[in-house]
Coordinates of C-alpha atoms and ligand atoms in Angstrom, one line a residue:
X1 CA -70.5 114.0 -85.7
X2 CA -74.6 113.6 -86.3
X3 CA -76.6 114.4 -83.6
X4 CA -78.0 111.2 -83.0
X5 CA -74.4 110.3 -81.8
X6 CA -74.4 113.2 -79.5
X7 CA -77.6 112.2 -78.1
X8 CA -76.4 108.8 -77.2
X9 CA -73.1 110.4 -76.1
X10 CA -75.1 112.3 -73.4
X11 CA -76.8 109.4 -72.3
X12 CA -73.5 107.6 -71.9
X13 CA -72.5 110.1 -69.7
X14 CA -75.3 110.4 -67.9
X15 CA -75.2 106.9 -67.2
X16 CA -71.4 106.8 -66.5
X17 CA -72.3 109.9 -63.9
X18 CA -75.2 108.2 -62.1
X19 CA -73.1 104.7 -61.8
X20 CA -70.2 106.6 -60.7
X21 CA -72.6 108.6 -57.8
X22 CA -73.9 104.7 -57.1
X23 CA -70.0 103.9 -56.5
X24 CA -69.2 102.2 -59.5
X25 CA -65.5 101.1 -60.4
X26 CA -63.5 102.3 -63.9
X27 CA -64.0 98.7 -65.1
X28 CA -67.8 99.1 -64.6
X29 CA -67.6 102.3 -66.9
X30 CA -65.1 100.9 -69.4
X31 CA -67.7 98.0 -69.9
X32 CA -70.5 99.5 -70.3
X33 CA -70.1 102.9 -72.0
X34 CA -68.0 103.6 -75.1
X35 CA -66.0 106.6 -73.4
X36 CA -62.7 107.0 -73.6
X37 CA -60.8 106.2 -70.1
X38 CA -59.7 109.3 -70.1
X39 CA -63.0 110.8 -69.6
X40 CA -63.8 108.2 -67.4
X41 CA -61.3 109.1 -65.0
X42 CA -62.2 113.0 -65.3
X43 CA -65.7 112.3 -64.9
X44 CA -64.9 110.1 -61.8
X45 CA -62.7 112.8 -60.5
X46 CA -65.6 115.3 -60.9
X47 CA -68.4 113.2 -59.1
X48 CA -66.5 112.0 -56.4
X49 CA -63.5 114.5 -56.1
X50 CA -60.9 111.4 -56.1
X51 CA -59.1 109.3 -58.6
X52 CA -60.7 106.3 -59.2
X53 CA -59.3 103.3 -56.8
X54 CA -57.1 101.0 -58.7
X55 CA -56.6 97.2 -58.8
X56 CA -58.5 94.1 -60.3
X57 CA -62.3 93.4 -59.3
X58 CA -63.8 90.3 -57.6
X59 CA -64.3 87.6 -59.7
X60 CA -65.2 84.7 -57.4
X61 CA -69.0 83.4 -57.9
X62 CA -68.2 82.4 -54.1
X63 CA -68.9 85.2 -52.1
X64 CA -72.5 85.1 -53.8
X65 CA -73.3 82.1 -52.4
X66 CA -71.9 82.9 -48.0
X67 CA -75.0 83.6 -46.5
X68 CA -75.3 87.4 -45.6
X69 CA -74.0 88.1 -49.0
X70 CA -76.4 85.7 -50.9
X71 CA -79.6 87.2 -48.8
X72 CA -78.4 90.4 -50.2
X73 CA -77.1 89.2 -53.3
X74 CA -81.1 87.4 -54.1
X75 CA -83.1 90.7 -53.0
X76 CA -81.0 93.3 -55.3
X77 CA -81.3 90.1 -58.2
X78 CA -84.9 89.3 -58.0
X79 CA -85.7 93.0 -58.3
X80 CA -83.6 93.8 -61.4
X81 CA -85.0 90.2 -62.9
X82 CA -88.2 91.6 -62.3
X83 CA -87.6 94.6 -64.2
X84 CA -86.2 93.2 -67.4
X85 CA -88.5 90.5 -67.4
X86 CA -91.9 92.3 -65.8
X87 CA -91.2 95.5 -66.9
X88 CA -89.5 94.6 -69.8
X89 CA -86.4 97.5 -68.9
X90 CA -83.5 97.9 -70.7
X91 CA -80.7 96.5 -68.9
X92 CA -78.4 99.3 -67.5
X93 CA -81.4 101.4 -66.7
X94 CA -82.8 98.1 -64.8
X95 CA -79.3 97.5 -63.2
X96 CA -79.3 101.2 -62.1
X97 CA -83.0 101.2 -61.2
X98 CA -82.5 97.9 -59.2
X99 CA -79.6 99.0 -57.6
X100 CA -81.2 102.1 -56.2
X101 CA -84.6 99.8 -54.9
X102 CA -82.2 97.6 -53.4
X103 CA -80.5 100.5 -51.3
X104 CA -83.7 101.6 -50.0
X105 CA -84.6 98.6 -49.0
X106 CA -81.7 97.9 -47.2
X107 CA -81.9 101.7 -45.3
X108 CA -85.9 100.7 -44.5
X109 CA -84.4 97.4 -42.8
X110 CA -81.7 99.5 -41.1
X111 CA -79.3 97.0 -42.6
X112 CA -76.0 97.3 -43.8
X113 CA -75.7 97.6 -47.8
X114 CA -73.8 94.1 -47.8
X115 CA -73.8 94.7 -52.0
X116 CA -71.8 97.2 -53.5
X117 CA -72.8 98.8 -57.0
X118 CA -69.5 97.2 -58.4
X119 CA -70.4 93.4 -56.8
X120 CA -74.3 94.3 -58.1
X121 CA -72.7 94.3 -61.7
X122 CA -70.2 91.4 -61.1
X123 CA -73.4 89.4 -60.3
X124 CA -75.2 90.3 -63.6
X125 CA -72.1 89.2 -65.3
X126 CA -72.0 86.1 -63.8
X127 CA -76.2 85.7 -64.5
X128 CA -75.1 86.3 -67.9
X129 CA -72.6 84.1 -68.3
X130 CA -74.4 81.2 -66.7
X131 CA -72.0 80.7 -64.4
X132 CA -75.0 81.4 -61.5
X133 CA -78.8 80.2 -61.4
X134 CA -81.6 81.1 -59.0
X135 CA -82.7 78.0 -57.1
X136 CA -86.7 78.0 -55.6
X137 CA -86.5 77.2 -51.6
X138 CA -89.0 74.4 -51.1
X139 CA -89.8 76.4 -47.5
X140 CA -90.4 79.8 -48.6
X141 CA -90.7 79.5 -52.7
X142 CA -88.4 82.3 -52.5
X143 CA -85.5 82.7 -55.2
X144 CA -81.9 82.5 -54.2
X145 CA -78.7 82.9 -55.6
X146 CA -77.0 79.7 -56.4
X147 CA -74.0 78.5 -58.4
X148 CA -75.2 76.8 -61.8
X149 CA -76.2 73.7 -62.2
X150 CA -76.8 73.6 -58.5
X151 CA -79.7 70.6 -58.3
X152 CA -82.3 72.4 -56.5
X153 CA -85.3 70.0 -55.7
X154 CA -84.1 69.7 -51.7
X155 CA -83.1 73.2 -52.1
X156 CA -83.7 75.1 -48.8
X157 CA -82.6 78.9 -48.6
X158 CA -80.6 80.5 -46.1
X159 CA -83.1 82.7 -44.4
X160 CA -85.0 79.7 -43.9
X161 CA -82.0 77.5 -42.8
X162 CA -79.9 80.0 -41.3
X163 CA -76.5 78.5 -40.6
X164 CA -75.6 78.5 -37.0
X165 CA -73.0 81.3 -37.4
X166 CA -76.1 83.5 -38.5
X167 CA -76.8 85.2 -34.9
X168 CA -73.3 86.3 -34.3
X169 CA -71.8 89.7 -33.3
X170 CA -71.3 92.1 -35.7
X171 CA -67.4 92.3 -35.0
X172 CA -67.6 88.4 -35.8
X173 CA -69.5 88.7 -39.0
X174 CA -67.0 91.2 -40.3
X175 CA -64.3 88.9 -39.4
X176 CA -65.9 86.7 -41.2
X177 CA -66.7 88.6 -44.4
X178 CA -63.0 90.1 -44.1
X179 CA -61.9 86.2 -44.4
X180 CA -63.7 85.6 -46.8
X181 CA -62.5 87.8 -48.8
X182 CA -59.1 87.2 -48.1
X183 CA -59.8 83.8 -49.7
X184 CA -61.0 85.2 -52.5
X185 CA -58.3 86.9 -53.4
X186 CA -55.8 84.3 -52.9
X187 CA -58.4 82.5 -55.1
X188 CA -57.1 85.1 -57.4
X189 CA -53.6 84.5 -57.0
X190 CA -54.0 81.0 -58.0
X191 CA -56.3 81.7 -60.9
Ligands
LIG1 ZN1 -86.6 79.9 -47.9

């Protein structure tokens, strides 16, 4: 084995370790390192003294788009575009870096981390498999989340428009996103 391999063998693990300690899932790892699953697992089993949870990950571009998750969704999205476009970062170490920025913000605003490291990556996917756009809010100019193709010149974000349901109990809103997700998986079902 040349060394250059083993170099770039450490930094797959490092990065496998650091997406792991950010709560990644084994499909995150098996996409984007080339270690064997098998060290996957032991790694995962290392970091977070568990096996790794089983079962398929979310796939619907829906949950993106609800309005707690797509406030979320836009602030951890415009950071890591920021980064690969600004910044010009290679894309895991932007993912990672973004994800982290995004956590902190989200502890500064006492808020609840509504993205998970594992729905953070699902989102890139999408990104980059245009199956998602960002549409400009002609209130704020911000950038938000929307599905592709979305026409977006009366496009009004949810922050500014906050649906009605927005000021409800916590209880409620987890209700809610527990519905939700419910749907999503018998989305699956179907699919
Ligand atoms: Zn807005």
């Amino acid at each position: 084995m040349s060394q250059k391999s083993l170099v770039e063998e450490m930094q797959q693990v490092q990065l496998a370790i650091e997406l792991i300690e950010l709560g990644a899932r084994l499909q995150v790892l098996e996409t984007e390192t080339d270690l064997s699953r098998a060290r996957l697992i032991r790694l995962f089993k290392e970091v977070r003294g568990m096996s790794p949870p089983k079962g398929m990950l979310p796939f619907s571009t829906d949950w993106f788009i609800t309005w707690l998750p797509n406030v979320h969704a836009s602030l951890f999205y415009n950071i890591y575009r920021s980064l690969i476009v600004e910044q010009e970062c290679e894309r895991m170490q932007a993912f990672v870096t973004a994800y982290r920025l995004y956590s902190e913000q989200v502890s500064i605003d006492q808020a609840e981390p509504v993205l998970g490291l594992t729905r953070a990556w699902t989102l890139v996917r999408f990104f980059e498999s245009d199956l998602l756009q960002l549409s400009t809010c002609n209130s704020c100019s911000g950038h938000f989340v929307a599905h592709a193709h979305t026409p977006d010149q009366d496009y009004v974000c949810g922050i500014c428009m906050p649906p009605s349901r927005a000021g409800k109990t916590r209880k409620r809103r987890e209700r809610e996103a527990e519905e939700a997700v419910s749907r999503e998986v018998s989305l699956k079902r179907v699919g």
